[in-house]
PDB file of C-alpha atoms in Angstrom:
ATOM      1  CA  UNK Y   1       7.282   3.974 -24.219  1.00 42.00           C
ATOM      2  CA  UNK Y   2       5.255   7.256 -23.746  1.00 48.00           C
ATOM      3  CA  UNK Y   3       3.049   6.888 -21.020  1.00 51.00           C
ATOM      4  CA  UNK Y   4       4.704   3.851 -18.988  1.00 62.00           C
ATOM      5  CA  UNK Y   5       5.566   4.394 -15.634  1.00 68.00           C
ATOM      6  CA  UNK Y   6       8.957   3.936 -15.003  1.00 76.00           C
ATOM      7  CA  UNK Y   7      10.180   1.547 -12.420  1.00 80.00           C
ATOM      8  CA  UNK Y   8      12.565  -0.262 -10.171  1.00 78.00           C
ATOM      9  CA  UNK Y   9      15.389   1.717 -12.127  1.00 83.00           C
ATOM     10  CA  UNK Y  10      19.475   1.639 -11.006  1.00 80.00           C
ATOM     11  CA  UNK Y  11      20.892   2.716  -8.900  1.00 83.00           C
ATOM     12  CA  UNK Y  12      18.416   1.411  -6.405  1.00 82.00           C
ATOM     13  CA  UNK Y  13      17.881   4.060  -3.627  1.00 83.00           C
ATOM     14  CA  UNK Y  14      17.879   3.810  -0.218  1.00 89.00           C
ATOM     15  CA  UNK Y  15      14.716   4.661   2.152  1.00 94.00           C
ATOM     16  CA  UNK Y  16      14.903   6.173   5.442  1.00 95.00           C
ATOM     17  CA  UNK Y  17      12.151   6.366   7.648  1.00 97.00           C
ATOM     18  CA  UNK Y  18       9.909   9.655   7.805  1.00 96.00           C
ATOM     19  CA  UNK Y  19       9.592  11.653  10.937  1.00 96.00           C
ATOM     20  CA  UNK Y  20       7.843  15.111  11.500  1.00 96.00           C
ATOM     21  CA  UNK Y  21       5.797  17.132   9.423  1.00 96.00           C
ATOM     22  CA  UNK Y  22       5.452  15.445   6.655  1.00 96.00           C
ATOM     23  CA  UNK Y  23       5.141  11.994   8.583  1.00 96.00           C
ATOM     24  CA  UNK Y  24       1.588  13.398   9.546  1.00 96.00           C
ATOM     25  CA  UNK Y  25       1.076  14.905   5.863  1.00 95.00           C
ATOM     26  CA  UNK Y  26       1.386  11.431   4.230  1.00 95.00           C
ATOM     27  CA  UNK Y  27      -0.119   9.335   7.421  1.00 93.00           C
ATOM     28  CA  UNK Y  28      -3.413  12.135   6.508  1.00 91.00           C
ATOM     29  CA  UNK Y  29      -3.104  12.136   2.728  1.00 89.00           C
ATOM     30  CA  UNK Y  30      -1.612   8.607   1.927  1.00 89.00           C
ATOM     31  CA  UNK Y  31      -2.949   6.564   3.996  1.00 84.00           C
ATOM     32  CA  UNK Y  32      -1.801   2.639   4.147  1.00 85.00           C
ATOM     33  CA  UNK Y  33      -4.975   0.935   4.310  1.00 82.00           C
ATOM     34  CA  UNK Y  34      -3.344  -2.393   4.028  1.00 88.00           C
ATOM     35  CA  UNK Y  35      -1.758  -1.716   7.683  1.00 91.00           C
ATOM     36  CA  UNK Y  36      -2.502  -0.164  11.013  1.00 91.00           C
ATOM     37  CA  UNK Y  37      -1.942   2.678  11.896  1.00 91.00           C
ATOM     38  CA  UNK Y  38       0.445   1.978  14.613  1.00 94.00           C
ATOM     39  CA  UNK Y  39       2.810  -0.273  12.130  1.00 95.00           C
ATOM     40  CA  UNK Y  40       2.148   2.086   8.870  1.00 94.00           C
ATOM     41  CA  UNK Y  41       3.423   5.025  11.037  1.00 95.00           C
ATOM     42  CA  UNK Y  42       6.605   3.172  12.393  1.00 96.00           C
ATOM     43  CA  UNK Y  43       7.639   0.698   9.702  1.00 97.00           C
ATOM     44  CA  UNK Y  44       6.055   2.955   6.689  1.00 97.00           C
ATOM     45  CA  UNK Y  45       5.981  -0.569   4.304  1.00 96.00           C
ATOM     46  CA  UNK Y  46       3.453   1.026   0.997  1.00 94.00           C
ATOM     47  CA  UNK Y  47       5.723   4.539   1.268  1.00 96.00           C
ATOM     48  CA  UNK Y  48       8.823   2.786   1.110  1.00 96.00           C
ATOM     49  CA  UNK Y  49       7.963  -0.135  -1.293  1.00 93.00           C
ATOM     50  CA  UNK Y  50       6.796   3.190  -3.644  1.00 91.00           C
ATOM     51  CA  UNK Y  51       9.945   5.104  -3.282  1.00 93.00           C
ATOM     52  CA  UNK Y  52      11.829   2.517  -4.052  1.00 92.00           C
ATOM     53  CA  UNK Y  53       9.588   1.369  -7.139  1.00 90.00           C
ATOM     54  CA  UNK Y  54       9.128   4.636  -8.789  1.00 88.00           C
ATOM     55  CA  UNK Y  55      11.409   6.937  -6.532  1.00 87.00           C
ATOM     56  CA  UNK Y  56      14.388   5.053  -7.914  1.00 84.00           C
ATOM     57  CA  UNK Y  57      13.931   6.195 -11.440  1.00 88.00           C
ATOM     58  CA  UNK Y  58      14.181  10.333 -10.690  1.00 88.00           C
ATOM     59  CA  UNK Y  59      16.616  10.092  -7.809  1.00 85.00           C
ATOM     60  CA  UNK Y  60      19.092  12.450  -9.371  1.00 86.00           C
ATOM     61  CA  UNK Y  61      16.028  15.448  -9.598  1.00 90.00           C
ATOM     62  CA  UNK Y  62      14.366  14.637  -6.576  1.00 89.00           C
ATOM     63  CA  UNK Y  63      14.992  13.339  -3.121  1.00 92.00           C
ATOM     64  CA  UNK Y  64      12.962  11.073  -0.430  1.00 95.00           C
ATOM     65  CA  UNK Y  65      11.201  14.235   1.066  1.00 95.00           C
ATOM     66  CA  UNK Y  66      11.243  15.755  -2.252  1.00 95.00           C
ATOM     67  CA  UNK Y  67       9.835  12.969  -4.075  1.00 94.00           C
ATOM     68  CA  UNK Y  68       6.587  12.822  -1.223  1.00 96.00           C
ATOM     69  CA  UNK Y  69       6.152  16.407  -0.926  1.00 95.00           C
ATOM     70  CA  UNK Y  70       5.958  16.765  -4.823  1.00 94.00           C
ATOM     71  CA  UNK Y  71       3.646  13.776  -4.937  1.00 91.00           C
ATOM     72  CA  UNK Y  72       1.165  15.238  -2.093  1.00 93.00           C
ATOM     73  CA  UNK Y  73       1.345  18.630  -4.333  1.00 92.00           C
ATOM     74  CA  UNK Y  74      -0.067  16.571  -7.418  1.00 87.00           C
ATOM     75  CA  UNK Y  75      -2.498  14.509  -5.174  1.00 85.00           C
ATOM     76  CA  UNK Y  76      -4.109  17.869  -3.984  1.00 84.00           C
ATOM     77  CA  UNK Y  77      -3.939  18.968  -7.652  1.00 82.00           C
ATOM     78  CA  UNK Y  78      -5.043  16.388  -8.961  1.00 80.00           C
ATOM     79  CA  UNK Y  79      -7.955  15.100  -6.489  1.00 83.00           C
ATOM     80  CA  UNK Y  80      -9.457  11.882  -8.346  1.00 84.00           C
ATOM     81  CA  UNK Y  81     -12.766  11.813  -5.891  1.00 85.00           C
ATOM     82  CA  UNK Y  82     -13.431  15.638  -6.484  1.00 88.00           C
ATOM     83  CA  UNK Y  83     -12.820  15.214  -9.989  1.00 90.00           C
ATOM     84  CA  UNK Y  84     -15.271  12.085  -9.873  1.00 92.00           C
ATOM     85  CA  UNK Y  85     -17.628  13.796  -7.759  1.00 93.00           C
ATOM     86  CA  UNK Y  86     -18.064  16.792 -10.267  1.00 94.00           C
ATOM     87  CA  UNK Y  87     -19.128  14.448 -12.703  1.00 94.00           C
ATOM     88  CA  UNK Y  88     -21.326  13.096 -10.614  1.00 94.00           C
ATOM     89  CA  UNK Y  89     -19.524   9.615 -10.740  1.00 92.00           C
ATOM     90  CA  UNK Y  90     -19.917   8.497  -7.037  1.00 88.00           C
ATOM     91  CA  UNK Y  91     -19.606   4.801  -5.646  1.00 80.00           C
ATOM     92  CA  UNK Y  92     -22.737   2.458  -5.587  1.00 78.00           C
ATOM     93  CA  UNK Y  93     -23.870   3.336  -9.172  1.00 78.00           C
ATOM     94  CA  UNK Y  94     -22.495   1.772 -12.406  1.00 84.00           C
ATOM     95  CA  UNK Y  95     -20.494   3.995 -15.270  1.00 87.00           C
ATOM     96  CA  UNK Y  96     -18.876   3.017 -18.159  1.00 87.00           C
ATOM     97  CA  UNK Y  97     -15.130   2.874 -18.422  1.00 87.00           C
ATOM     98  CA  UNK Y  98     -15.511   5.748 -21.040  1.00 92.00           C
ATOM     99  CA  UNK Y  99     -17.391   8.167 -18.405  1.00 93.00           C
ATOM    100  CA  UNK Y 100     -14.690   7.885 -16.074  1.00 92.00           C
ATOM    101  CA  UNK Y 101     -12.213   8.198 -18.572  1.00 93.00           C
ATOM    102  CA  UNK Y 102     -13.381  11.399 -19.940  1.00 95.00           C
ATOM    103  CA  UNK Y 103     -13.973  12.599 -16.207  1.00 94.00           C
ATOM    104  CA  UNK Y 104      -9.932  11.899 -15.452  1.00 91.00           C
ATOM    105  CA  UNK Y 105      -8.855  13.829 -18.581  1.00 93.00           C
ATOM    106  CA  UNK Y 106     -10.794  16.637 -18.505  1.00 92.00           C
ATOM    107  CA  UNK Y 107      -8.050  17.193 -15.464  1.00 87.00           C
ATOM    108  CA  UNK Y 108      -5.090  15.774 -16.640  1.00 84.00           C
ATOM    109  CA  UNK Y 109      -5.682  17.089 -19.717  1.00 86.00           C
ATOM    110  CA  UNK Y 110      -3.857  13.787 -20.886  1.00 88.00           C
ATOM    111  CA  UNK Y 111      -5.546  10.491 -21.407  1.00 91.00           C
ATOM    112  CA  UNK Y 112      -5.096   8.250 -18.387  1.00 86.00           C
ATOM    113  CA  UNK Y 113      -4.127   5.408 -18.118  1.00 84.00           C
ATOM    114  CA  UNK Y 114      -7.297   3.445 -16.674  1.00 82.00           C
ATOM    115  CA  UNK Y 115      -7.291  -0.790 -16.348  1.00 78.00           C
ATOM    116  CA  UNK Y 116     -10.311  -2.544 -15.382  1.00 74.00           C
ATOM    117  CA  UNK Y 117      -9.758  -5.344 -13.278  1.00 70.00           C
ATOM    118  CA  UNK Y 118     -12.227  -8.981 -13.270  1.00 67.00           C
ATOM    119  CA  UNK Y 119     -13.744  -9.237  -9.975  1.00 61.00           C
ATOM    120  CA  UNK Y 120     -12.642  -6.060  -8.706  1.00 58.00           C
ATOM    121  CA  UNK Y 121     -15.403  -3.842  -6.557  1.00 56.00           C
ATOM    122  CA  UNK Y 122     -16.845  -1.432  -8.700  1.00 52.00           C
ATOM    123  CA  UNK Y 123     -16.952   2.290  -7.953  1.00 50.00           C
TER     124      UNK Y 123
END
């Protein structure tokens, strides 16, 4: 289906532990705020429970480092809180699901693919 995000696809790749460069790239840009730093860093749980989630399913385009370094790329590109921010969508204010909808696509060009969640903080 157009517009699902593939998943948890066969083979099932293996995930091997960052170090370097790009270690500090995603500890700056892609952050693990359900862990400290310390453990994030060293055990890298959200990186690797993504790669091997989503990374699985491209594994014979793109490799572990590829896979990050082309997913930093389309974070920068991408930037959801500029993108908010120039539609003056910023958090302690209400919007409509269709204001921040519109906001989204007038980067992605594409309509994205937005859930609202019960109980969830709102932006």
């Amino acid at each position: 289906k157009e517009g699902t995000m593939l998943q948890n696809c066969q083979p099932k790749p293996t995930y091997i532990n960052f170090k370097g460069k790009i270690l500090n790239d995603l500890d700056k840009h892609w952050i693990q705020l359900k862990y400290n730093q310390y453990y994030g860093r060293n055990e890298q749980p959200s990186w690797k429970y993504q790669f091997l989630k989503h990374g699985s399913c491209c594994q014979n385009i793109y490799n572990q480092n590829t896979y990050f370094s082309q997913a930093l790329r389309l974070k920068d590109r991408f930037d959801l809180l500029s993108t908010l921010r120039r539609h003056r969508i910023v958090p302690g204010s209400g919007y409509t699901f269709q204001e921040i909808f519109d906001a989204v696509k007038t980067v992605t060009q594409m309509d994205p693919d937005i859930k609202c969640t019960k109980g969830a903080p709102e932006l």
